[in-house]
Coordinates of C-alpha atoms in Angstrom, one line a residue:
Chain A
M1 CA -82.7 -83.4 -2.4
G2 CA -83.9 -83.2 1.1
D3 CA -86.3 -86.1 0.9
H4 CA -84.4 -89.3 1.7
S5 CA -87.5 -91.4 2.4
H6 CA -87.5 -93.0 -1.0
G7 CA -83.9 -93.8 -1.3
S8 CA -82.8 -97.0 0.4
P9 CA -79.2 -98.3 0.5
K10 CA -80.2 -101.2 -1.7
S11 CA -81.2 -99.1 -4.6
S12 CA -77.8 -97.6 -5.0
G13 CA -76.5 -98.3 -8.5
T14 CA -79.9 -98.0 -10.0
V15 CA -81.3 -95.2 -11.9
A16 CA -84.9 -94.0 -12.0
T17 CA -85.9 -92.8 -15.4
A18 CA -88.1 -89.8 -15.2
G19 CA -91.8 -90.6 -15.5
Q20 CA -91.3 -94.3 -15.2
S21 CA -91.7 -96.4 -12.1
E22 CA -89.6 -99.3 -13.4
V23 CA -86.0 -99.3 -12.4
E24 CA -83.1 -100.2 -14.7
K25 CA -79.8 -101.6 -13.6
F26 CA -76.6 -100.1 -14.8
Q27 CA -74.6 -102.3 -17.1
D28 CA -71.0 -102.5 -16.0
P29 CA -69.3 -101.2 -19.1
G30 CA -66.0 -102.9 -18.3
L31 CA -62.7 -101.8 -19.7
P32 CA -62.5 -100.3 -23.2
P33 CA -61.0 -102.6 -25.7
H34 CA -57.2 -102.8 -25.8
R35 CA -55.8 -100.8 -28.6
P36 CA -52.3 -101.9 -29.6
R37 CA -49.9 -99.0 -30.2
L38 CA -47.9 -98.4 -33.3
A39 CA -44.8 -99.8 -31.7
D40 CA -46.6 -103.0 -30.8
K41 CA -47.7 -103.7 -34.3
D42 CA -44.8 -102.4 -36.4
P43 CA -41.2 -103.4 -35.5
R44 CA -40.0 -100.5 -37.5
A45 CA -42.0 -98.1 -35.3
E46 CA -40.5 -99.9 -32.3
K47 CA -37.0 -99.4 -33.6
R48 CA -37.8 -95.7 -34.3
A49 CA -39.1 -95.2 -30.8
E50 CA -36.1 -96.9 -29.3
K51 CA -33.9 -94.5 -31.3
Q52 CA -35.9 -91.5 -30.2
V53 CA -35.4 -92.4 -26.5
A54 CA -31.7 -92.9 -27.1
I55 CA -31.5 -89.5 -28.8
L56 CA -33.2 -87.9 -25.9
F57 CA -30.7 -89.4 -23.5
V58 CA -27.9 -88.3 -25.7
I59 CA -29.3 -84.8 -25.7
S60 CA -29.2 -85.0 -21.9
I61 CA -25.5 -86.0 -22.1
I62 CA -24.7 -83.1 -24.4
G63 CA -26.5 -80.8 -22.0
T64 CA -24.4 -81.9 -19.1
L65 CA -21.3 -81.5 -21.3
L66 CA -22.5 -77.9 -22.2
F67 CA -22.8 -77.1 -18.5
F68 CA -19.2 -78.2 -17.9
V69 CA -18.0 -76.2 -21.0
G70 CA -19.6 -73.1 -19.4
Y71 CA -18.3 -74.0 -16.0
F72 CA -14.7 -74.8 -16.8
A73 CA -13.9 -73.4 -20.2
I74 CA -15.4 -69.8 -19.9
R75 CA -13.0 -67.5 -18.1
L76 CA -14.8 -64.4 -16.8
D77 CA -13.1 -61.2 -17.8
E78 CA -14.1 -57.5 -17.4
T79 CA -17.1 -57.6 -19.8
I80 CA -20.6 -58.8 -19.2
A81 CA -20.5 -60.7 -22.6
T82 CA -18.6 -63.6 -21.1
L83 CA -20.8 -63.7 -18.1
R84 CA -23.8 -63.8 -20.4
L85 CA -22.3 -66.6 -22.4
Q86 CA -21.5 -68.6 -19.2
N87 CA -25.0 -68.0 -17.8
F88 CA -26.4 -69.2 -21.1
L89 CA -24.4 -72.4 -21.2
L90 CA -25.1 -73.2 -17.5
G91 CA -28.8 -72.6 -17.9
M92 CA -29.3 -74.3 -21.2
G93 CA -26.9 -77.2 -20.2
T94 CA -28.8 -77.9 -17.0
A95 CA -32.2 -77.6 -18.8
F96 CA -31.3 -80.1 -21.5
A97 CA -29.6 -82.4 -19.0
M98 CA -32.7 -82.7 -16.9
L99 CA -35.3 -82.5 -19.8
G100 CA -33.5 -85.1 -21.9
I101 CA -33.7 -87.7 -19.1
G102 CA -37.2 -86.8 -18.1
V103 CA -38.7 -86.6 -21.6
G104 CA -36.8 -89.7 -22.6
I105 CA -38.0 -91.9 -19.7
V106 CA -41.6 -90.8 -20.2
H107 CA -41.4 -91.4 -23.9
W108 CA -39.8 -94.9 -23.2
A109 CA -42.6 -95.7 -20.8
K110 CA -45.4 -94.6 -23.2
T111 CA -44.2 -96.2 -26.4
L112 CA -42.2 -99.3 -25.5
M113 CA -43.1 -100.5 -22.0
P114 CA -46.1 -102.9 -21.7
D115 CA -49.4 -101.0 -21.7
H116 CA -51.9 -103.7 -20.6
E117 CA -54.8 -102.3 -18.6
I118 CA -55.1 -103.4 -15.0
A119 CA -58.2 -103.1 -12.9
E120 CA -57.9 -103.7 -9.2
E121 CA -61.1 -104.5 -7.4
R122 CA -61.9 -102.6 -4.3
H123 CA -61.9 -104.7 -1.2
A124 CA -64.0 -103.9 1.9
V125 CA -62.2 -102.6 4.9
R126 CA -61.9 -105.3 7.5
T127 CA -62.4 -103.0 10.4
E128 CA -62.2 -105.2 13.5
E129 CA -59.3 -107.3 12.2
D130 CA -57.3 -104.2 11.1
R131 CA -57.9 -102.4 14.3
V132 CA -56.7 -105.4 16.4
I133 CA -53.6 -105.7 14.2
A134 CA -52.8 -102.0 14.6
E135 CA -53.3 -102.1 18.3
T136 CA -51.0 -105.1 18.7
M137 CA -48.4 -103.3 16.6
V138 CA -48.6 -100.2 18.8
T139 CA -48.5 -102.1 22.1
E140 CA -45.6 -104.2 20.7
I141 CA -43.6 -101.0 19.9
I142 CA -44.3 -99.5 23.3
E143 CA -43.3 -102.7 24.9
E144 CA -40.1 -102.9 22.9
T145 CA -39.1 -99.3 23.7
G146 CA -39.6 -100.1 27.4
I147 CA -40.8 -96.6 28.0
K148 CA -43.2 -97.8 30.7
R149 CA -40.5 -99.6 32.6
R150 CA -38.0 -96.8 32.4
P151 CA -39.6 -93.6 33.9
L152 CA -36.2 -91.9 33.9
I153 CA -35.9 -92.1 30.1
R154 CA -39.5 -91.1 29.7
N155 CA -39.3 -88.1 31.9
T156 CA -36.1 -86.8 30.4
L157 CA -37.6 -87.2 27.0
L158 CA -40.6 -85.2 28.0
G159 CA -38.5 -82.5 29.5
A160 CA -36.4 -82.3 26.3
M161 CA -39.4 -82.0 24.1
I162 CA -41.0 -79.3 26.2
L163 CA -37.7 -77.2 26.2
A164 CA -36.8 -77.7 22.5
P165 CA -39.4 -75.2 21.0
L166 CA -38.4 -72.4 23.4
P167 CA -35.5 -71.1 21.3
A168 CA -38.0 -70.5 18.5
I169 CA -39.9 -68.2 20.8
G170 CA -36.8 -66.3 21.7
I171 CA -35.8 -66.0 18.0
L172 CA -39.2 -64.7 17.0
R173 CA -39.4 -62.4 19.9
D174 CA -36.1 -60.8 18.7
L175 CA -37.9 -59.5 15.7
S176 CA -40.0 -57.1 17.9
E177 CA -37.4 -56.3 20.6
D178 CA -36.5 -52.9 19.2
L179 CA -40.1 -51.9 18.4
N180 CA -39.8 -48.9 20.6
P181 CA -41.8 -46.3 18.7
D182 CA -39.6 -43.5 20.0
V183 CA -36.9 -44.5 17.4
L184 CA -39.4 -43.3 14.7
R185 CA -39.9 -39.9 16.3
H186 CA -36.3 -38.7 15.9
T187 CA -33.9 -38.5 13.0
M188 CA -30.3 -37.3 12.7
W189 CA -31.6 -33.8 11.8
D190 CA -31.1 -31.2 14.5
A191 CA -30.5 -27.4 14.7
G192 CA -27.4 -26.5 12.8
V193 CA -26.9 -29.9 10.9
R194 CA -25.8 -29.1 7.4
L195 CA -27.7 -30.5 4.4
T196 CA -25.2 -32.5 2.3
R197 CA -25.4 -34.3 -1.0
D198 CA -26.2 -38.0 -1.2
P199 CA -24.0 -40.0 -1.5
S200 CA -20.8 -37.8 -1.4
G201 CA -21.7 -35.9 1.8
T202 CA -20.6 -32.5 0.5
P203 CA -22.4 -29.5 2.0
I204 CA -24.8 -27.5 -0.2
K205 CA -24.7 -23.7 -0.6
A206 CA -28.1 -22.0 -0.9
S207 CA -26.7 -20.4 -4.1
D208 CA -26.2 -23.9 -5.6
V209 CA -29.9 -24.6 -5.6
T210 CA -31.2 -23.1 -8.8
I211 CA -34.9 -22.9 -9.7
G212 CA -36.1 -26.2 -10.9
S213 CA -33.3 -28.3 -9.5
A214 CA -33.8 -31.2 -7.1
F215 CA -31.1 -32.3 -4.6
H216 CA -31.1 -35.7 -2.8
V217 CA -29.9 -34.8 0.6
I218 CA -28.5 -36.7 3.6
P219 CA -27.6 -35.1 7.0
E220 CA -24.0 -34.1 7.6
G221 CA -22.0 -36.9 9.3
L222 CA -24.3 -39.7 8.1
N223 CA -21.6 -41.5 6.2
E224 CA -19.6 -41.8 9.5
A225 CA -22.7 -42.7 11.6
E226 CA -22.7 -46.0 13.5
H227 CA -26.0 -47.4 12.1
K228 CA -25.7 -45.6 8.7
L229 CA -28.5 -47.4 6.9
E230 CA -31.0 -47.2 9.8
E231 CA -30.3 -43.5 10.1
K232 CA -30.4 -42.9 6.3
A233 CA -33.8 -44.7 6.1
K234 CA -35.3 -42.0 8.3
A235 CA -33.3 -38.9 7.4
V236 CA -33.2 -38.8 3.6
V237 CA -34.6 -35.5 2.3
L238 CA -35.4 -34.0 -1.1
L239 CA -34.4 -30.4 -1.6
M240 CA -36.0 -28.3 -4.3
R241 CA -36.3 -24.6 -5.2
L242 CA -39.5 -23.0 -6.4
N243 CA -40.5 -19.4 -7.0
P244 CA -41.4 -18.1 -3.5
E245 CA -44.8 -16.9 -4.8
D246 CA -45.7 -20.5 -5.8
L247 CA -45.4 -21.7 -2.2
H248 CA -48.6 -21.6 -0.1
V249 CA -47.0 -21.3 3.3
S250 CA -49.3 -22.1 6.3
P251 CA -49.0 -20.0 9.4
G252 CA -46.1 -21.1 11.6
R253 CA -44.0 -22.4 8.7
E254 CA -43.0 -19.0 7.4
D255 CA -39.3 -19.5 8.3
W256 CA -39.1 -23.1 7.3
N257 CA -38.1 -22.4 3.7
Y258 CA -35.2 -20.2 2.5
N259 CA -36.0 -18.0 -0.5
G260 CA -38.2 -20.7 -2.0
I261 CA -35.8 -23.5 -1.1
V262 CA -37.8 -26.3 0.6
A263 CA -36.8 -29.6 2.1
Y264 CA -39.2 -32.5 2.6
S265 CA -38.8 -36.0 3.9
K266 CA -38.3 -38.5 1.1
I267 CA -40.0 -41.3 3.0
C268 CA -43.6 -41.9 1.7
T269 CA -46.2 -41.7 4.4
H270 CA -48.0 -44.7 2.8
V271 CA -45.5 -47.5 3.3
G272 CA -42.1 -45.8 3.4
C273 CA -40.9 -46.0 -0.2
P274 CA -38.6 -43.2 -1.4
V275 CA -40.8 -40.4 -2.9
A276 CA -38.4 -39.0 -5.4
L277 CA -40.0 -38.5 -8.7
Y278 CA -40.2 -34.7 -8.9
E279 CA -42.0 -33.0 -11.8
Q280 CA -40.5 -29.6 -11.9
Q281 CA -43.2 -28.0 -14.0
T282 CA -46.2 -29.2 -12.1
H283 CA -44.4 -29.3 -8.7
H284 CA -45.7 -32.7 -8.0
L285 CA -43.8 -35.4 -6.1
L286 CA -44.7 -38.9 -7.1
C287 CA -44.0 -42.1 -5.3
P288 CA -43.0 -44.8 -7.8
C289 CA -44.5 -47.7 -5.8
H290 CA -48.2 -46.9 -5.4
Q291 CA -48.5 -43.6 -7.2
S292 CA -49.1 -41.4 -4.2
T293 CA -48.8 -37.8 -5.4
F294 CA -47.8 -34.9 -3.2
D295 CA -48.2 -31.2 -4.2
L296 CA -45.1 -29.4 -3.3
T297 CA -46.8 -26.0 -3.6
Q298 CA -49.3 -27.0 -0.9
E299 CA -46.7 -28.2 1.6
C300 CA -46.7 -31.7 0.1
K301 CA -50.4 -32.3 0.6
V302 CA -51.6 -35.7 -0.8
I303 CA -53.4 -35.1 -4.1
F304 CA -53.6 -38.7 -5.3
G305 CA -52.9 -42.2 -4.1
P306 CA -53.0 -44.2 -0.9
A307 CA -50.8 -42.0 1.3
T308 CA -52.8 -40.5 4.1
H309 CA -50.9 -37.5 5.3
A310 CA -48.5 -34.9 3.9
L311 CA -44.8 -35.4 3.8
P312 CA -43.1 -33.9 6.9
Q313 CA -41.2 -30.7 6.1
L314 CA -37.7 -30.1 7.3
P315 CA -37.2 -26.5 8.5
I316 CA -34.1 -25.0 6.9
S317 CA -32.0 -21.9 7.0
V318 CA -28.5 -20.9 6.1
D319 CA -25.4 -20.6 8.3
D320 CA -23.0 -17.7 8.2
E321 CA -21.0 -19.4 5.4
G322 CA -24.0 -19.7 3.2
Y323 CA -24.5 -23.4 3.6
L324 CA -28.0 -24.8 4.1
V325 CA -28.6 -26.1 7.6
A326 CA -31.6 -27.6 9.4
T327 CA -33.1 -25.4 12.1
S328 CA -34.6 -28.4 14.0
D329 CA -35.5 -32.0 13.5
F330 CA -38.8 -32.9 11.7
H331 CA -41.8 -31.7 13.8
E332 CA -43.6 -35.0 13.2
P333 CA -42.5 -38.6 12.7
V334 CA -41.4 -39.4 9.2
G335 CA -42.8 -42.2 7.1
P336 CA -46.0 -44.3 7.4
S337 CA -48.4 -44.0 10.3
F338 CA -47.9 -46.3 13.3
W339 CA -50.1 -47.1 16.3
E340 CA -48.5 -44.8 18.8
R341 CA -48.0 -41.9 16.3
G342 CA -50.8 -39.9 18.0
Chain B
M1 CA -52.7 -75.2 -41.5
K2 CA -53.6 -78.8 -42.2
A3 CA -50.0 -79.9 -42.0
L4 CA -49.7 -78.0 -38.8
S5 CA -52.7 -79.7 -37.2
Q6 CA -51.3 -83.1 -38.2
K7 CA -47.9 -82.2 -36.8
R8 CA -49.5 -81.1 -33.6
R9 CA -49.8 -84.7 -32.4
H10 CA -46.3 -85.5 -33.4
P11 CA -44.4 -86.9 -30.4
L12 CA -41.7 -84.3 -30.9
A13 CA -44.2 -81.4 -30.8
A14 CA -43.8 -80.7 -27.1
I15 CA -40.0 -80.7 -27.5
A16 CA -40.2 -78.3 -30.4
L17 CA -42.5 -76.0 -28.4
L18 CA -40.1 -76.2 -25.4
L19 CA -37.1 -75.5 -27.7
M20 CA -38.9 -72.5 -29.2
G21 CA -39.6 -71.1 -25.7
L22 CA -36.0 -71.6 -24.6
L23 CA -34.6 -70.0 -27.7
V24 CA -36.9 -66.9 -27.4
T25 CA -36.1 -66.4 -23.7
G26 CA -32.4 -67.2 -23.8
G27 CA -31.5 -65.8 -27.1
L28 CA -28.8 -63.2 -27.3
Y29 CA -29.3 -60.0 -29.0
A30 CA -26.7 -57.6 -30.2
V31 CA -26.8 -54.1 -28.9
A32 CA -26.4 -51.5 -31.6
G33 CA -23.2 -49.6 -31.3
T34 CA -23.7 -46.1 -30.3
V35 CA -22.8 -43.4 -32.7
N36 CA -20.5 -40.9 -31.4
E37 CA -21.6 -37.5 -32.5
A38 CA -18.4 -35.6 -32.6
Q39 CA -19.3 -32.0 -33.1
A40 CA -17.2 -28.9 -32.4
T41 CA -18.9 -26.7 -29.9
T42 CA -18.3 -23.0 -30.1
T43 CA -19.0 -20.9 -27.0
T44 CA -18.9 -17.7 -29.0
Y45 CA -21.4 -17.2 -31.8
S46 CA -20.9 -14.8 -34.7
A47 CA -23.3 -12.0 -35.2
Q48 CA -24.4 -13.6 -38.4
D49 CA -25.4 -16.8 -36.6
I50 CA -27.5 -14.8 -34.2
E51 CA -29.1 -13.0 -37.1
E52 CA -29.9 -16.2 -39.0
G53 CA -31.2 -17.7 -35.7
E54 CA -33.5 -14.9 -35.2
K55 CA -35.0 -15.4 -38.7
L56 CA -35.5 -19.1 -38.0
F57 CA -37.0 -18.3 -34.6
V58 CA -39.5 -15.8 -35.9
S59 CA -40.7 -18.1 -38.7
N60 CA -40.8 -21.3 -36.7
C61 CA -40.9 -20.7 -32.9
A62 CA -42.4 -17.3 -32.3
T63 CA -46.0 -18.5 -32.7
C64 CA -45.8 -20.2 -29.3
H65 CA -42.8 -18.6 -27.6
G66 CA -43.6 -15.0 -28.7
L67 CA -41.6 -12.5 -30.6
G68 CA -38.3 -12.0 -28.7
A69 CA -39.0 -15.3 -27.0
V70 CA -40.8 -13.6 -24.1
G71 CA -43.3 -16.5 -23.9
A72 CA -47.0 -16.6 -24.8
P73 CA -49.6 -14.8 -22.7
E74 CA -51.1 -17.0 -20.0
G75 CA -54.5 -18.4 -20.9
A76 CA -57.6 -18.7 -18.7
H77 CA -56.4 -21.6 -16.7
G78 CA -52.8 -20.6 -16.3
N79 CA -52.0 -22.6 -19.5
Q80 CA -49.3 -21.2 -21.6
A81 CA -48.7 -22.1 -25.2
G82 CA -44.9 -21.7 -24.9
P83 CA -42.8 -20.5 -22.0
S84 CA -40.3 -17.6 -22.1
L85 CA -36.9 -18.7 -23.4
I86 CA -34.9 -15.9 -22.0
G87 CA -32.1 -17.4 -19.9
V88 CA -32.7 -21.1 -20.9
G89 CA -29.4 -21.1 -22.7
A90 CA -28.0 -22.7 -25.8
A91 CA -28.0 -26.2 -24.2
A92 CA -31.8 -26.2 -23.9
V93 CA -32.3 -25.3 -27.5
D94 CA -29.7 -27.8 -28.7
F95 CA -31.4 -30.6 -26.7
Q96 CA -35.0 -29.7 -27.6
V97 CA -34.4 -29.0 -31.3
G98 CA -31.6 -31.6 -31.7
T99 CA -33.8 -34.4 -30.4
G100 CA -36.8 -33.3 -32.5
R101 CA -38.9 -32.5 -29.5
M102 CA -39.2 -28.9 -30.7
P103 CA -41.0 -27.6 -32.6
M104 CA -43.9 -29.4 -31.1
Q105 CA -46.4 -30.9 -33.4
M106 CA -49.2 -30.8 -30.9
T107 CA -49.7 -29.9 -27.4
G108 CA -49.9 -32.8 -25.0
P109 CA -48.6 -34.0 -21.6
Q110 CA -45.0 -33.6 -22.9
A111 CA -43.2 -33.0 -26.2
Q112 CA -42.5 -36.2 -28.0
Q113 CA -39.2 -37.2 -29.6
K114 CA -39.5 -37.2 -33.4
P115 CA -37.2 -36.8 -36.5
K116 CA -35.3 -33.5 -36.3
Q117 CA -36.7 -30.7 -38.3
F118 CA -33.5 -28.5 -38.4
N119 CA -30.1 -29.5 -39.5
D120 CA -27.1 -29.1 -37.2
E121 CA -26.2 -25.6 -38.6
Q122 CA -29.8 -24.3 -38.1
T123 CA -29.9 -25.8 -34.6
M124 CA -26.7 -24.0 -33.8
Q125 CA -28.0 -20.7 -35.2
L126 CA -31.2 -21.0 -33.1
A127 CA -29.2 -21.8 -30.0
A128 CA -27.0 -18.7 -30.8
Y129 CA -30.0 -16.5 -31.0
V130 CA -31.6 -17.8 -27.7
A131 CA -28.3 -17.6 -25.9
S132 CA -27.9 -14.0 -27.0
L133 CA -31.2 -13.1 -25.2
G134 CA -29.9 -14.1 -21.7
A135 CA -27.3 -16.1 -20.0
G136 CA -28.0 -19.8 -19.6
P137 CA -26.4 -23.2 -19.7
A138 CA -24.1 -23.4 -22.7
I139 CA -23.7 -26.5 -24.9
P140 CA -21.3 -28.8 -23.0
E141 CA -17.7 -28.9 -23.8
E142 CA -16.3 -31.8 -25.7
Q143 CA -14.0 -33.0 -22.9
Y144 CA -16.9 -33.9 -20.7
L145 CA -18.7 -35.9 -23.4
D146 CA -16.0 -38.6 -23.7
A147 CA -17.7 -41.6 -22.0
S148 CA -14.4 -43.6 -22.0
E149 CA -12.9 -41.0 -19.6
G150 CA -15.6 -41.3 -17.0
D151 CA -15.9 -43.8 -14.1
P152 CA -18.9 -46.0 -14.7
A153 CA -19.0 -47.3 -11.1
A154 CA -19.1 -43.8 -9.6
G155 CA -21.6 -42.8 -12.3
G156 CA -23.8 -45.8 -11.4
E157 CA -24.0 -44.6 -7.8
L158 CA -24.9 -41.1 -8.8
F159 CA -27.5 -42.5 -11.3
R160 CA -29.1 -44.7 -8.6
V161 CA -29.4 -41.7 -6.2
N162 CA -30.5 -39.0 -8.7
C163 CA -32.0 -40.6 -11.8
A164 CA -33.1 -44.2 -11.2
M165 CA -36.4 -43.3 -9.6
C166 CA -37.8 -41.9 -12.8
H167 CA -35.6 -43.4 -15.5
N168 CA -35.6 -47.0 -14.0
A169 CA -32.5 -48.7 -12.5
A170 CA -31.6 -50.0 -16.0
A171 CA -32.4 -46.6 -17.7
A172 CA -35.3 -48.2 -19.5
G173 CA -37.6 -45.3 -18.7
G174 CA -40.7 -45.1 -16.6
A175 CA -44.2 -43.5 -16.2
L176 CA -45.0 -40.3 -14.5
T177 CA -48.4 -38.7 -13.8
R178 CA -51.1 -37.9 -16.3
G179 CA -49.5 -39.3 -19.4
K180 CA -46.0 -37.8 -18.8
F181 CA -43.1 -40.2 -18.8
A182 CA -39.4 -40.4 -18.3
P183 CA -37.9 -41.7 -21.6
A184 CA -35.5 -44.6 -22.0
L185 CA -31.9 -43.5 -22.2
A186 CA -30.5 -46.1 -24.5
G187 CA -29.4 -44.7 -27.8
V188 CA -29.4 -41.1 -26.6
S189 CA -26.2 -39.3 -27.5
E190 CA -23.7 -38.3 -24.8
K191 CA -24.3 -34.6 -25.6
H192 CA -28.1 -34.8 -25.3
I193 CA -27.8 -36.7 -22.0
Y194 CA -25.5 -34.1 -20.6
E195 CA -27.7 -31.2 -21.9
A196 CA -30.9 -32.8 -20.4
M197 CA -29.1 -32.9 -17.0
V198 CA -28.1 -29.2 -17.1
T199 CA -31.4 -27.9 -18.5
G200 CA -34.1 -30.1 -17.1
P201 CA -36.4 -30.5 -20.2
Q202 CA -40.1 -31.0 -19.7
N203 CA -40.7 -32.1 -16.1
M204 CA -37.1 -33.3 -15.4
P205 CA -35.5 -31.4 -12.5
V206 CA -32.3 -29.4 -13.3
F207 CA -29.1 -31.0 -12.2
S208 CA -26.8 -28.0 -12.4
D209 CA -23.0 -28.2 -12.1
A210 CA -23.4 -27.1 -8.4
N211 CA -25.5 -30.3 -7.8
I212 CA -23.6 -32.8 -9.9
S213 CA -20.2 -31.7 -11.0
P214 CA -19.3 -31.9 -14.8
E215 CA -17.0 -34.9 -13.9
G216 CA -20.0 -36.5 -12.1
K217 CA -22.1 -36.0 -15.2
Q218 CA -19.4 -37.5 -17.3
D219 CA -19.4 -40.6 -14.9
I220 CA -23.2 -40.9 -15.4
V221 CA -22.8 -40.8 -19.2
A222 CA -20.1 -43.4 -18.9
F223 CA -22.3 -45.6 -16.8
L224 CA -25.2 -45.3 -19.2
K225 CA -23.0 -46.1 -22.2
T226 CA -21.5 -49.0 -20.3
I227 CA -24.8 -50.7 -19.5
E228 CA -26.0 -50.0 -23.0
E229 CA -23.0 -51.7 -24.6
Q230 CA -22.8 -54.6 -22.3
G231 CA -26.5 -55.5 -22.2
S232 CA -27.9 -57.7 -19.5
P233 CA -26.0 -60.6 -18.0
G234 CA -29.0 -62.9 -18.2
G235 CA -29.8 -62.9 -21.9
N236 CA -33.0 -61.1 -23.0
S237 CA -33.8 -58.4 -20.4
L238 CA -37.5 -58.3 -21.5
G239 CA -37.3 -54.5 -21.6
S240 CA -35.8 -54.2 -18.1
L241 CA -39.3 -53.4 -16.8
G242 CA -39.1 -55.7 -13.8
P243 CA -41.9 -57.9 -12.6
V244 CA -44.4 -56.7 -15.2
S245 CA -42.8 -58.2 -18.3
E246 CA -41.1 -61.0 -16.4
G247 CA -44.3 -62.1 -14.7
L248 CA -46.2 -61.9 -18.0
L249 CA -43.7 -64.2 -19.7
I250 CA -43.6 -66.8 -16.9
W251 CA -47.3 -66.8 -16.5
T252 CA -48.0 -67.3 -20.2
A253 CA -45.0 -68.9 -21.8
G254 CA -43.8 -70.7 -18.7
L255 CA -47.2 -72.1 -17.7
G256 CA -47.9 -72.8 -21.3
V257 CA -44.9 -75.1 -21.5
I258 CA -46.0 -76.8 -18.2
I259 CA -49.5 -77.3 -19.6
A260 CA -48.1 -78.7 -22.8
F261 CA -46.1 -81.2 -20.8
T262 CA -49.1 -82.3 -18.7
I263 CA -51.1 -82.8 -21.9
W264 CA -48.3 -84.9 -23.4
L265 CA -47.8 -86.9 -20.1
T266 CA -51.5 -88.0 -19.9
Q267 CA -51.9 -88.7 -23.6
R268 CA -52.0 -92.3 -24.9
S269 CA -49.2 -93.1 -27.2
S270 CA -50.3 -93.5 -30.8

């Protein structure tokens, strides 16, 4: 393909047959012969097509009426059955209203409207002429606006156009205004904060947590907190009880569990989904989004999936009334890694 | 087939195809009414029940759970044919045997539900025997099994916090690790739902009365029965499996309809 020396512009539209030096010209095949449609030849077919198009439009009318039956005649009550019926009528009504018109018009065009073939010859682009016309149009427009003669208008327009995009910068910057990584380092947990049930907020006694059970836990006072959801997103905890001999406790964490009761952050260290699928026989915690699996017996070490580090453990103990309390905040940031995590 | 291939070019074929698609996706389906299993629960079992239960146990269960239900000896890899049943309580037996999960036909990731192998009386006798070995959760009382007494809205909140991560927000069930799964909850009797919560069968955590009160459990049962009876507000829920089934449908049936339309649009009229 790289050898252009044999091809000259004049030989375009020719074909060189292999092994022969003589060159044949293409014959212009022209348009295929016109084939009359059924509706052109047979008046009965024409009538039938006309009727079909009309039926399609009537289907559209019926569809619209169905929509209004659903919209006005169905009174929603306490059950979902009426809602389902209404949704059904609204959806089917709209679908047939639109489809009836669309299919009908296309069918009309294809069967009844004239179908003679038209070929439009390409015309060469008249470059110089066109350019001159375009230029005169542009100068005419500029002249008519008078932007050259009125610098005041021109300059104020320029100023307005420069200033107009600035709000977008402000709005987009707001997305990152609170990205102070310190908010990720602290949660509502602190020494003496009671572990309470999600969602009721009732405190949990250590004796309530039987072997094999799993409690979904929020810190005491979360339901009254100012930014409840932001705090909940960081502070949710899963509480489980195992046989103490099943736990492999690393040095320094001996007093973080209470008689085999352990509390771990529920926020997956991959992208922050709630890790809450607890298999009580295997002691595996599974995250439903990307199947990260954490082994509860090995301090929630990652044993499968995309998460990169273990779930943070919440150190717990009991207060003098027997209720479970945290002895401190998490010792590391909860949730996925971030740049400043260290 | 010949008739079909001739009809394929029929001008109404695309409309017929579209109608079929719409009917399949928008069709309503009736939810089977749930059967209320009214059954008197007795908290005290007669000595004869316990005796009959022991006979049944020795002949049907002891091969895995050991004589006296002390559990099979641990194998080389910590595998155990059957765990000890001392202290699991009558509710566990009633659930496992009543849903046909026990006796297990074969070992596997988890016991499968299958037709029951014991009638109600035999199940009660087995439960009586196991309950006599050690205290455990009893078969729930009738008053907490009446779904109409519960508050479905409160139950829905409890369900979303405690259950939805495994059993799916619409209780359609979900996958766990290594072949284990959380089953769908439609069609499960009120009693068995309640017993599963208090005993934690297979890998399900235990939700004792100290965690979710009996009234809370009743609310959850009421919620489950409500969504089961009412079905989905949008017609066919496609198994409530979320983007998997919905995406499959729209990428195959939806795009198929669009392709059928484009073929029809560009075809010459006959």
